[in-house]
DNA sequence: GTCTATATGGCGATAGAC
DNA sequence: GTCTATCGCCATATAGAC
């Protein structure tokens, strides 16, 4: 599936990801993508008809990546507590490797909310199924009084926010780049226990 | 302090806030600001020399608003538990009234992290003082093993994320506008207890 | 497929009348 | 202070040679 020889089309898509993720649709220049791909601006339009087309490819890819990850974890059959630990370590780990994707997605959706409907259709697992699965997990754990929706949003909030607010939080907490990385590593380990204590009466 | 007769300059600033908050620097057109202010494009340049100048005024104002709020709560002398409850209800309440500000701030900082240093200088209370104050509060509560930085980030994450990810979460949870508002109201009430249970062993 | 050159439109900014 | 008209630039997109 993975080819080392990257065709021109692949080079363009990789360059487009790099620039769009960091600068968003409005902040991106086709020239910058061409430069990063090491090709000419006109070639972008040869492979992808327009900037919007190229952006759509990048956006859908990022959205699917972000959700494939969380869906595959939630959908697995490992025990509840283990699953929670796995979500934090694995999901935060993914975002550490792709730090621009979360804010890129949120931003572009906020700038154009109508886009969501289309994205939701192409997901491998519909969100509604994830929701009912989490609801059932909580019930099986004897946590019937926990609202599964609030529970999910709490986990996602605690995971994503420190990634998307990194520069601001780094400055507020007065941490270096390495110290902030360590701060995130600590979260991965401690957040599961934080959650368990919060939901077990 | 508040004048009902709004001068042209005030009208421009209000219009600029409205557009910049929603569309960010790159997505904003001076023409749109002029239209929303009900004046001519040339007048924008008469009062504010450039788009960057106008943006700076809007950005600094939003940043200060967002932090004035949280600092005034943390700095008050009310009891610990009450303070936590107050933060969630008041801070989330502020963001409900100004839903675009959080993502606007985060976004623009991510697009230009160098901007932070300048902003930090003009804050009424330096973040370091807030940090030590929270640290002391936790110690006074007999919660010495809680890292005050993780504690703060948890509270901020749980508050802000559902605001900035509103359109996405609304879609995932399959909620109407009103239902999502109710969802946020529920958070305001339940998050304090969630936190208390999590930190009290 | 890949390039250079150019068309086309839009945007920030200014000039100058009133 | 406020307007109309316009300049100058830059970005997307296309034409056309190789």
Tab-separated table of C-alpha atoms (C1' of nucleotides) in Angstrom:
chain	number	residue	atom	x	y	z
A	1	UNK	CA	0.000	0.000	0.000
A	2	UNK	CA	2.824	2.397	0.830
A	3	UNK	CA	5.003	3.305	-2.115
A	4	UNK	CA	8.391	4.940	-1.690
A	5	UNK	CA	8.447	6.306	-5.229
A	6	UNK	CA	6.067	9.214	-4.856
A	7	UNK	CA	4.313	10.300	-8.000
A	8	UNK	CA	3.754	13.957	-8.743
A	9	UNK	CA	0.164	13.693	-7.619
A	10	UNK	CA	1.237	12.238	-4.266
A	11	UNK	CA	3.895	14.905	-3.837
A	12	UNK	CA	1.280	17.591	-4.413
A	13	UNK	CA	-1.129	16.086	-1.909
A	14	UNK	CA	1.571	15.799	0.751
A	15	UNK	CA	2.672	19.388	0.177
A	16	UNK	CA	-0.933	20.557	0.231
A	17	UNK	CA	-1.521	18.788	3.542
A	18	UNK	CA	1.531	20.403	5.054
A	19	UNK	CA	0.539	23.924	4.070
A	20	UNK	CA	-3.261	23.705	4.505
A	21	UNK	CA	-2.948	22.082	7.932
A	22	UNK	CA	-0.751	24.886	9.178
A	23	UNK	CA	-2.327	27.895	7.455
A	24	UNK	CA	-5.914	26.930	6.687
A	25	UNK	CA	-7.736	27.540	3.426
A	26	UNK	CA	-7.629	31.343	3.461
A	27	UNK	CA	-4.016	31.545	4.616
A	28	UNK	CA	-2.699	29.121	2.009
A	29	UNK	CA	-1.168	30.204	-1.311
A	30	UNK	CA	-1.040	27.795	-4.235
A	31	UNK	CA	2.493	29.036	-4.884
A	32	UNK	CA	3.604	27.836	-1.460
A	33	UNK	CA	2.194	24.371	-2.105
A	34	UNK	CA	3.948	24.257	-5.460
A	35	UNK	CA	7.233	25.322	-3.843
A	36	UNK	CA	6.944	22.684	-1.124
A	37	UNK	CA	6.147	20.016	-3.712
A	38	UNK	CA	9.100	21.145	-5.829
A	39	UNK	CA	6.967	21.626	-8.912
A	40	UNK	CA	5.279	24.376	-10.860
A	41	UNK	CA	2.107	26.169	-9.903
A	42	UNK	CA	0.386	25.206	-13.138
A	43	UNK	CA	0.783	21.530	-12.312
A	44	UNK	CA	-1.444	21.928	-9.291
A	45	UNK	CA	-4.276	22.873	-11.604
A	46	UNK	CA	-3.440	20.052	-13.972
A	47	UNK	CA	-3.966	17.416	-11.253
A	48	UNK	CA	-6.575	19.207	-9.174
A	49	UNK	CA	-8.787	21.628	-11.062
A	50	UNK	CA	-8.914	24.299	-8.367
A	51	UNK	CA	-7.716	25.315	-4.925
A	52	UNK	CA	-11.057	24.231	-3.477
A	53	UNK	CA	-10.717	20.805	-5.022
A	54	UNK	CA	-7.261	20.333	-3.582
A	55	UNK	CA	-8.430	21.584	-0.222
A	56	UNK	CA	-11.365	19.180	-0.203
A	57	UNK	CA	-9.032	16.241	-0.704
A	58	UNK	CA	-6.840	17.410	2.184
A	59	UNK	CA	-9.754	18.169	4.456
A	60	UNK	CA	-11.606	14.902	3.969
A	61	UNK	CA	-8.402	12.989	4.497
A	62	UNK	CA	-7.657	14.793	7.773
A	63	UNK	CA	-11.200	14.366	9.018
A	64	UNK	CA	-11.220	10.663	8.303
A	65	UNK	CA	-7.805	10.180	9.926
A	66	UNK	CA	-8.949	11.908	13.079
A	67	UNK	CA	-12.109	9.842	13.388
A	68	UNK	CA	-10.811	6.516	12.136
A	69	UNK	CA	-8.528	6.568	15.138
A	70	UNK	CA	-11.120	7.197	17.814
A	71	UNK	CA	-13.680	4.908	16.227
A	72	UNK	CA	-11.307	1.982	16.013
A	73	UNK	CA	-10.558	2.269	19.730
A	74	UNK	CA	-14.140	2.671	20.860
A	75	UNK	CA	-15.228	-0.158	18.611
A	76	UNK	CA	-12.710	-2.648	20.006
A	77	UNK	CA	-13.706	-5.270	22.559
A	78	UNK	CA	-11.124	-4.635	25.280
A	79	UNK	CA	-12.337	-3.994	28.854
A	80	UNK	CA	-13.753	-0.617	29.824
A	81	UNK	CA	-10.892	0.726	31.947
A	82	UNK	CA	-8.286	-0.478	29.540
A	83	UNK	CA	-10.172	1.150	26.717
A	84	UNK	CA	-10.151	4.509	28.484
A	85	UNK	CA	-6.407	4.269	29.074
A	86	UNK	CA	-5.900	3.274	25.480
A	87	UNK	CA	-7.947	6.204	24.184
A	88	UNK	CA	-5.934	8.784	26.061
A	89	UNK	CA	-2.523	7.369	25.220
A	90	UNK	CA	-3.287	6.475	21.642
A	91	UNK	CA	-5.429	9.430	20.676
A	92	UNK	CA	-3.207	12.039	22.276
A	93	UNK	CA	-0.251	10.197	20.749
A	94	UNK	CA	-1.788	10.529	17.301
A	95	UNK	CA	-2.295	14.242	17.789
A	96	UNK	CA	1.257	14.682	19.013
A	97	UNK	CA	2.383	13.252	15.692
A	98	UNK	CA	-0.172	15.352	13.767
A	99	UNK	CA	-0.411	18.474	15.899
A	100	UNK	CA	-2.038	20.686	13.279
A	101	UNK	CA	-4.922	18.426	12.312
A	102	UNK	CA	-7.298	19.069	15.240
A	103	UNK	CA	-7.277	22.853	15.011
A	104	UNK	CA	-7.309	22.655	11.223
A	105	UNK	CA	-10.491	20.573	11.287
A	106	UNK	CA	-12.238	22.634	13.940
A	107	UNK	CA	-11.350	25.858	12.232
A	108	UNK	CA	-12.483	24.970	8.797
A	109	UNK	CA	-15.723	23.525	10.139
A	110	UNK	CA	-16.365	26.727	12.073
A	111	UNK	CA	-15.695	28.761	8.946
A	112	UNK	CA	-18.046	26.587	6.942
A	113	UNK	CA	-20.400	24.499	9.117
A	114	UNK	CA	-22.390	23.328	6.108
A	115	UNK	CA	-19.447	21.105	5.241
A	116	UNK	CA	-20.104	18.695	8.126
A	117	UNK	CA	-23.139	16.955	6.703
A	118	UNK	CA	-21.148	15.713	3.746
A	119	UNK	CA	-18.266	14.516	5.935
A	120	UNK	CA	-20.493	12.552	8.275
A	121	UNK	CA	-21.848	10.439	5.444
A	122	UNK	CA	-18.439	9.085	4.506
A	123	UNK	CA	-17.446	7.878	7.957
A	124	UNK	CA	-16.785	4.131	8.280
A	125	UNK	CA	-18.896	4.014	11.465
A	126	UNK	CA	-21.772	6.451	12.042
A	127	UNK	CA	-21.392	8.557	15.222
A	128	UNK	CA	-24.759	7.323	16.471
A	129	UNK	CA	-23.390	3.800	16.734
A	130	UNK	CA	-20.374	5.016	18.713
A	131	UNK	CA	-22.719	6.826	21.063
A	132	UNK	CA	-24.901	3.823	21.789
A	133	UNK	CA	-21.833	1.654	22.254
A	134	UNK	CA	-20.405	4.013	24.873
A	135	UNK	CA	-23.798	4.230	26.546
A	136	UNK	CA	-23.906	0.461	26.798
A	137	UNK	CA	-20.344	0.322	28.160
A	138	UNK	CA	-21.287	2.707	30.941
A	139	UNK	CA	-24.378	0.696	31.792
A	140	UNK	CA	-22.385	-2.516	31.892
A	141	UNK	CA	-20.049	-0.826	34.370
A	142	UNK	CA	-22.961	0.048	36.619
A	143	UNK	CA	-22.669	3.745	35.773
A	144	UNK	CA	-26.231	4.342	34.722
A	145	UNK	CA	-26.391	7.861	36.132
A	146	UNK	CA	-23.539	9.091	33.924
A	147	UNK	CA	-24.701	10.846	30.759
A	148	UNK	CA	-22.738	9.133	28.018
A	149	UNK	CA	-22.681	12.278	25.892
A	150	UNK	CA	-21.172	14.401	28.644
A	151	UNK	CA	-18.768	11.561	29.355
A	152	UNK	CA	-17.548	11.446	25.765
A	153	UNK	CA	-17.189	15.209	25.464
A	154	UNK	CA	-15.212	15.309	28.708
A	155	UNK	CA	-12.725	12.783	27.385
A	156	UNK	CA	-12.378	14.521	24.039
A	157	UNK	CA	-12.048	17.955	25.657
A	158	UNK	CA	-9.312	16.830	28.021
A	159	UNK	CA	-7.438	15.188	25.147
A	160	UNK	CA	-7.678	17.719	22.359
A	161	UNK	CA	-7.623	21.125	24.011
A	162	UNK	CA	-4.019	20.991	25.269
A	163	UNK	CA	-2.984	20.169	21.700
A	164	UNK	CA	-4.853	22.935	19.913
A	165	UNK	CA	-3.986	25.564	22.538
A	166	UNK	CA	-0.354	24.533	22.740
A	167	UNK	CA	1.365	27.887	22.015
A	168	UNK	CA	-0.947	29.776	24.353
A	169	UNK	CA	-0.701	27.264	27.198
A	170	UNK	CA	3.053	26.960	26.755
A	171	UNK	CA	3.278	30.682	27.304
A	172	UNK	CA	0.841	30.827	30.223
A	173	UNK	CA	2.501	27.931	32.019
A	174	UNK	CA	5.907	29.325	31.118
A	175	UNK	CA	7.199	26.023	29.747
A	176	UNK	CA	9.786	25.239	27.107
A	177	UNK	CA	8.952	23.031	24.130
A	178	UNK	CA	10.381	19.967	25.873
A	179	UNK	CA	8.698	20.768	29.152
A	180	UNK	CA	5.361	21.066	27.399
A	181	UNK	CA	5.909	17.700	25.709
A	182	UNK	CA	6.580	16.244	29.145
A	183	UNK	CA	3.436	17.947	30.409
A	184	UNK	CA	1.407	16.159	27.724
A	185	UNK	CA	3.080	12.843	28.495
A	186	UNK	CA	2.067	13.240	32.127
A	187	UNK	CA	-1.516	13.878	31.065
A	188	UNK	CA	-1.597	10.651	29.070
A	189	UNK	CA	-0.772	8.734	32.233
A	190	UNK	CA	-2.869	10.672	34.726
A	191	UNK	CA	-6.064	11.482	32.841
A	192	UNK	CA	-7.474	7.928	32.991
A	193	UNK	CA	-7.302	7.918	36.806
A	194	UNK	CA	-8.734	11.427	36.842
A	195	UNK	CA	-11.714	10.137	34.875
A	196	UNK	CA	-12.154	6.964	36.934
A	197	UNK	CA	-12.236	8.899	40.190
A	198	UNK	CA	-14.724	11.361	38.724
A	199	UNK	CA	-17.226	8.745	37.573
A	200	UNK	CA	-17.005	6.177	40.398
A	201	UNK	CA	-19.015	7.308	43.374
B	1	UNK	CA	-18.274	54.818	30.254
B	2	UNK	CA	-20.843	53.344	27.882
B	3	UNK	CA	-22.122	55.774	25.278
B	4	UNK	CA	-25.253	55.089	23.275
B	5	UNK	CA	-24.320	57.524	20.510
B	6	UNK	CA	-21.724	55.503	18.645
B	7	UNK	CA	-19.156	57.498	16.745
B	8	UNK	CA	-17.910	56.336	13.381
B	9	UNK	CA	-14.767	54.999	14.978
B	10	UNK	CA	-16.815	52.916	17.415
B	11	UNK	CA	-19.046	51.642	14.648
B	12	UNK	CA	-15.981	50.552	12.711
B	13	UNK	CA	-14.490	48.732	15.684
B	14	UNK	CA	-17.748	46.918	16.402
B	15	UNK	CA	-18.100	45.882	12.775
B	16	UNK	CA	-14.459	44.805	12.675
B	17	UNK	CA	-14.947	42.663	15.777
B	18	UNK	CA	-17.985	41.005	14.289
B	19	UNK	CA	-16.239	40.073	11.052
B	20	UNK	CA	-12.741	39.279	12.359
B	21	UNK	CA	-14.101	37.095	15.179
B	22	UNK	CA	-16.063	34.992	12.729
B	23	UNK	CA	-13.673	34.860	9.782
B	24	UNK	CA	-10.201	35.489	11.157
B	25	UNK	CA	-7.593	37.789	9.671
B	26	UNK	CA	-7.117	35.993	6.358
B	27	UNK	CA	-10.813	35.392	5.804
B	28	UNK	CA	-11.841	38.983	6.455
B	29	UNK	CA	-12.355	41.579	3.701
B	30	UNK	CA	-12.166	45.280	4.489
B	31	UNK	CA	-15.201	45.730	2.247
B	32	UNK	CA	-17.269	43.453	4.501
B	33	UNK	CA	-16.319	45.452	7.582
B	34	UNK	CA	-17.255	48.676	5.801
B	35	UNK	CA	-20.602	47.212	4.753
B	36	UNK	CA	-21.377	46.027	8.276
B	37	UNK	CA	-20.425	49.441	9.680
B	38	UNK	CA	-22.578	51.146	7.075
B	39	UNK	CA	-19.729	53.310	5.850
B	40	UNK	CA	-17.228	53.483	3.031
B	41	UNK	CA	-14.098	51.384	2.700
B	42	UNK	CA	-11.893	54.462	2.563
B	43	UNK	CA	-13.052	55.516	6.017
B	44	UNK	CA	-11.548	52.378	7.506
B	45	UNK	CA	-8.155	53.554	6.355
B	46	UNK	CA	-8.836	57.050	7.595
B	47	UNK	CA	-9.386	55.861	11.197
B	48	UNK	CA	-7.092	52.842	11.184
B	49	UNK	CA	-4.175	53.064	8.807
B	50	UNK	CA	-4.229	49.445	7.690
B	51	UNK	CA	-6.032	46.133	7.992
B	52	UNK	CA	-3.309	44.936	10.376
B	53	UNK	CA	-3.827	47.934	12.621
B	54	UNK	CA	-7.542	47.366	12.803
B	55	UNK	CA	-7.006	43.682	13.438
B	56	UNK	CA	-4.569	44.401	16.257
B	57	UNK	CA	-7.151	46.526	18.028
B	58	UNK	CA	-9.735	43.761	17.712
B	59	UNK	CA	-7.362	41.011	18.740
B	60	UNK	CA	-5.962	42.712	21.821
B	61	UNK	CA	-9.459	43.592	22.943
B	62	UNK	CA	-10.680	40.004	22.597
B	63	UNK	CA	-7.623	38.607	24.352
B	64	UNK	CA	-8.000	40.966	27.280
B	65	UNK	CA	-11.728	40.266	27.565
B	66	UNK	CA	-11.123	36.548	27.680
B	67	UNK	CA	-8.483	36.797	30.391
B	68	UNK	CA	-9.900	39.625	32.444
B	69	UNK	CA	-12.815	37.309	33.136
B	70	UNK	CA	-10.859	34.318	34.350
B	71	UNK	CA	-8.364	36.401	36.295
B	72	UNK	CA	-11.029	38.295	38.190
B	73	UNK	CA	-12.605	35.030	39.334
B	74	UNK	CA	-9.368	33.326	40.338
B	75	UNK	CA	-8.207	36.471	42.090
B	76	UNK	CA	-11.313	36.798	44.267
B	77	UNK	CA	-11.348	35.639	47.887
B	78	UNK	CA	-14.413	33.356	47.870
B	79	UNK	CA	-14.006	29.759	49.150
B	80	UNK	CA	-12.400	27.110	46.956
B	81	UNK	CA	-15.442	25.056	46.008
B	82	UNK	CA	-17.542	28.111	45.387
B	83	UNK	CA	-14.805	29.520	43.219
B	84	UNK	CA	-14.765	26.412	41.044
B	85	UNK	CA	-18.527	26.559	40.617
B	86	UNK	CA	-18.295	30.225	39.809
B	87	UNK	CA	-15.590	29.685	37.190
B	88	UNK	CA	-17.604	27.136	35.267
B	89	UNK	CA	-20.876	29.037	35.304
B	90	UNK	CA	-19.419	32.467	34.733
B	91	UNK	CA	-16.697	31.603	32.272
B	92	UNK	CA	-18.813	29.310	30.155
B	93	UNK	CA	-21.548	31.943	30.380
B	94	UNK	CA	-19.206	34.557	28.981
B	95	UNK	CA	-18.279	32.299	26.079
B	96	UNK	CA	-21.924	31.565	25.357
B	97	UNK	CA	-22.406	35.284	24.898
B	98	UNK	CA	-19.197	35.606	22.867
B	99	UNK	CA	-19.001	32.242	21.127
B	100	UNK	CA	-16.489	33.248	18.470
B	101	UNK	CA	-13.825	34.731	20.716
B	102	UNK	CA	-12.167	31.536	21.990
B	103	UNK	CA	-11.564	29.967	18.602
B	104	UNK	CA	-10.647	33.344	17.156
B	105	UNK	CA	-7.929	33.806	19.770
B	106	UNK	CA	-6.577	30.272	19.542
B	107	UNK	CA	-6.552	30.370	15.788
B	108	UNK	CA	-4.758	33.623	15.371
B	109	UNK	CA	-2.186	32.642	17.977
B	110	UNK	CA	-1.569	29.360	16.194
B	111	UNK	CA	-1.145	31.229	12.921
B	112	UNK	CA	1.267	33.660	14.507
B	113	UNK	CA	2.679	32.408	17.824
B	114	UNK	CA	5.133	35.296	18.031
B	115	UNK	CA	2.203	37.516	18.890
B	116	UNK	CA	1.784	36.031	22.379
B	117	UNK	CA	4.780	37.675	24.018
B	118	UNK	CA	3.386	41.111	23.345
B	119	UNK	CA	-0.072	40.194	24.622
B	120	UNK	CA	1.224	38.743	27.878
B	121	UNK	CA	2.874	42.005	28.825
B	122	UNK	CA	-0.368	43.964	28.802
B	123	UNK	CA	-2.333	41.651	31.081
B	124	UNK	CA	-3.594	43.208	34.329
B	125	UNK	CA	-2.342	40.183	36.304
B	126	UNK	CA	0.632	38.121	35.112
B	127	UNK	CA	-0.186	34.425	34.564
B	128	UNK	CA	2.560	33.426	36.983
B	129	UNK	CA	0.662	35.027	39.829
B	130	UNK	CA	-2.518	33.186	38.899
B	131	UNK	CA	-0.564	29.941	38.887
B	132	UNK	CA	0.896	30.397	42.348
B	133	UNK	CA	-2.481	31.440	43.689
B	134	UNK	CA	-4.132	28.267	42.418
B	135	UNK	CA	-1.238	26.212	43.762
B	136	UNK	CA	-1.753	27.738	47.181
B	137	UNK	CA	-5.518	27.149	47.034
B	138	UNK	CA	-4.947	23.457	46.349
B	139	UNK	CA	-2.461	23.207	49.219
B	140	UNK	CA	-4.891	24.918	51.588
B	141	UNK	CA	-7.480	22.320	50.612
B	142	UNK	CA	-5.098	19.520	51.517
B	143	UNK	CA	-4.639	18.567	47.867
B	144	UNK	CA	-0.866	18.681	47.741
B	145	UNK	CA	-0.539	15.788	45.315
B	146	UNK	CA	-2.560	17.543	42.619
B	147	UNK	CA	-0.422	19.300	40.021
B	148	UNK	CA	-1.906	22.784	39.868
B	149	UNK	CA	-0.991	23.173	36.191
B	150	UNK	CA	-2.790	19.987	35.163
B	151	UNK	CA	-5.686	21.065	37.360
B	152	UNK	CA	-5.998	24.426	35.625
B	153	UNK	CA	-5.717	22.974	32.144
B	154	UNK	CA	-8.379	20.386	32.953
B	155	UNK	CA	-10.810	23.096	33.987
B	156	UNK	CA	-10.081	25.244	30.957
B	157	UNK	CA	-10.282	22.271	28.586
B	158	UNK	CA	-13.651	21.139	29.913
B	159	UNK	CA	-14.990	24.692	29.645
B	160	UNK	CA	-13.711	25.905	26.316
B	161	UNK	CA	-13.661	22.876	24.054
B	162	UNK	CA	-17.448	22.373	23.830
B	163	UNK	CA	-17.683	26.021	22.774
B	164	UNK	CA	-15.062	26.001	20.047
B	165	UNK	CA	-16.131	22.619	18.692
B	166	UNK	CA	-19.817	23.456	18.806
B	167	UNK	CA	-20.806	22.779	15.171
B	168	UNK	CA	-18.893	19.517	15.071
B	169	UNK	CA	-20.175	18.237	18.417
B	170	UNK	CA	-23.707	19.316	17.593
B	171	UNK	CA	-23.523	17.144	14.530
B	172	UNK	CA	-21.863	14.168	16.248
B	173	UNK	CA	-24.314	14.201	19.122
B	174	UNK	CA	-27.157	14.845	16.698
B	175	UNK	CA	-28.547	17.781	18.685
B	176	UNK	CA	-30.515	20.838	17.617
B	177	UNK	CA	-29.317	24.340	18.458
B	178	UNK	CA	-31.554	24.470	21.516
B	179	UNK	CA	-30.606	20.992	22.643
B	180	UNK	CA	-26.946	21.872	22.432
B	181	UNK	CA	-27.549	25.000	24.515
B	182	UNK	CA	-29.241	22.787	27.092
B	183	UNK	CA	-26.276	20.422	26.902
B	184	UNK	CA	-23.950	23.301	27.787
B	185	UNK	CA	-26.230	24.431	30.615
B	186	UNK	CA	-26.062	20.940	32.058
B	187	UNK	CA	-22.272	21.050	31.912
B	188	UNK	CA	-22.206	24.278	33.886
B	189	UNK	CA	-24.046	22.543	36.722
B	190	UNK	CA	-22.354	19.149	36.587
B	191	UNK	CA	-18.720	19.937	35.844
B	192	UNK	CA	-17.918	21.278	39.353
B	193	UNK	CA	-18.992	17.973	40.944
B	194	UNK	CA	-17.123	16.086	38.268
B	195	UNK	CA	-13.985	17.972	39.256
B	196	UNK	CA	-14.512	17.600	43.006
B	197	UNK	CA	-14.934	13.856	42.753
B	198	UNK	CA	-11.849	13.607	40.582
B	199	UNK	CA	-9.535	15.447	42.961
B	200	UNK	CA	-10.804	14.230	46.322
B	201	UNK	CA	-9.433	10.799	47.121
C	1	DG	C1'	3.330	15.796	-18.036
C	2	DT	C1'	5.738	19.835	-17.199
C	3	DC	C1'	7.013	24.239	-18.099
C	4	DT	C1'	6.707	29.815	-19.077
C	5	DA	C1'	3.809	33.476	-19.861
C	6	DT	C1'	-0.332	35.745	-19.255
C	7	DA	C1'	-5.209	36.610	-18.515
C	8	DT	C1'	-8.601	37.904	-15.026
C	9	DG	C1'	-10.382	39.376	-10.910
C	10	DG	C1'	-10.158	40.932	-6.275
C	11	DC	C1'	-8.162	43.263	-2.443
C	12	DG	C1'	-5.665	46.763	0.381
C	13	DA	C1'	-4.552	51.248	0.065
C	14	DT	C1'	-4.432	56.119	-1.669
C	15	DA	C1'	-5.766	60.513	-4.248
C	16	DG	C1'	-8.551	64.044	-4.415
C	17	DA	C1'	-13.269	66.301	-4.667
C	18	DC	C1'	-16.740	67.967	-1.494
D	1	DG	C1'	-14.956	63.540	7.951
D	2	DT	C1'	-16.882	61.241	4.195
D	3	DC	C1'	-17.286	60.087	-0.334
D	4	DT	C1'	-15.982	58.227	-5.509
D	5	DA	C1'	-12.549	56.741	-8.413
D	6	DT	C1'	-8.478	54.458	-9.135
D	7	DC	C1'	-3.794	52.610	-8.482
D	8	DG	C1'	-0.843	48.670	-7.837
D	9	DC	C1'	-0.253	44.270	-6.419
D	10	DC	C1'	-1.016	39.581	-5.743
D	11	DA	C1'	-3.526	35.202	-6.247
D	12	DT	C1'	-6.129	31.832	-8.891
D	13	DA	C1'	-6.550	30.036	-13.070
D	14	DT	C1'	-5.620	29.218	-18.097
D	15	DA	C1'	-3.147	29.161	-22.795
D	16	DG	C1'	0.058	27.234	-25.253
D	17	DA	C1'	4.980	25.737	-26.266
D	18	DC	C1'	7.894	21.713	-25.511
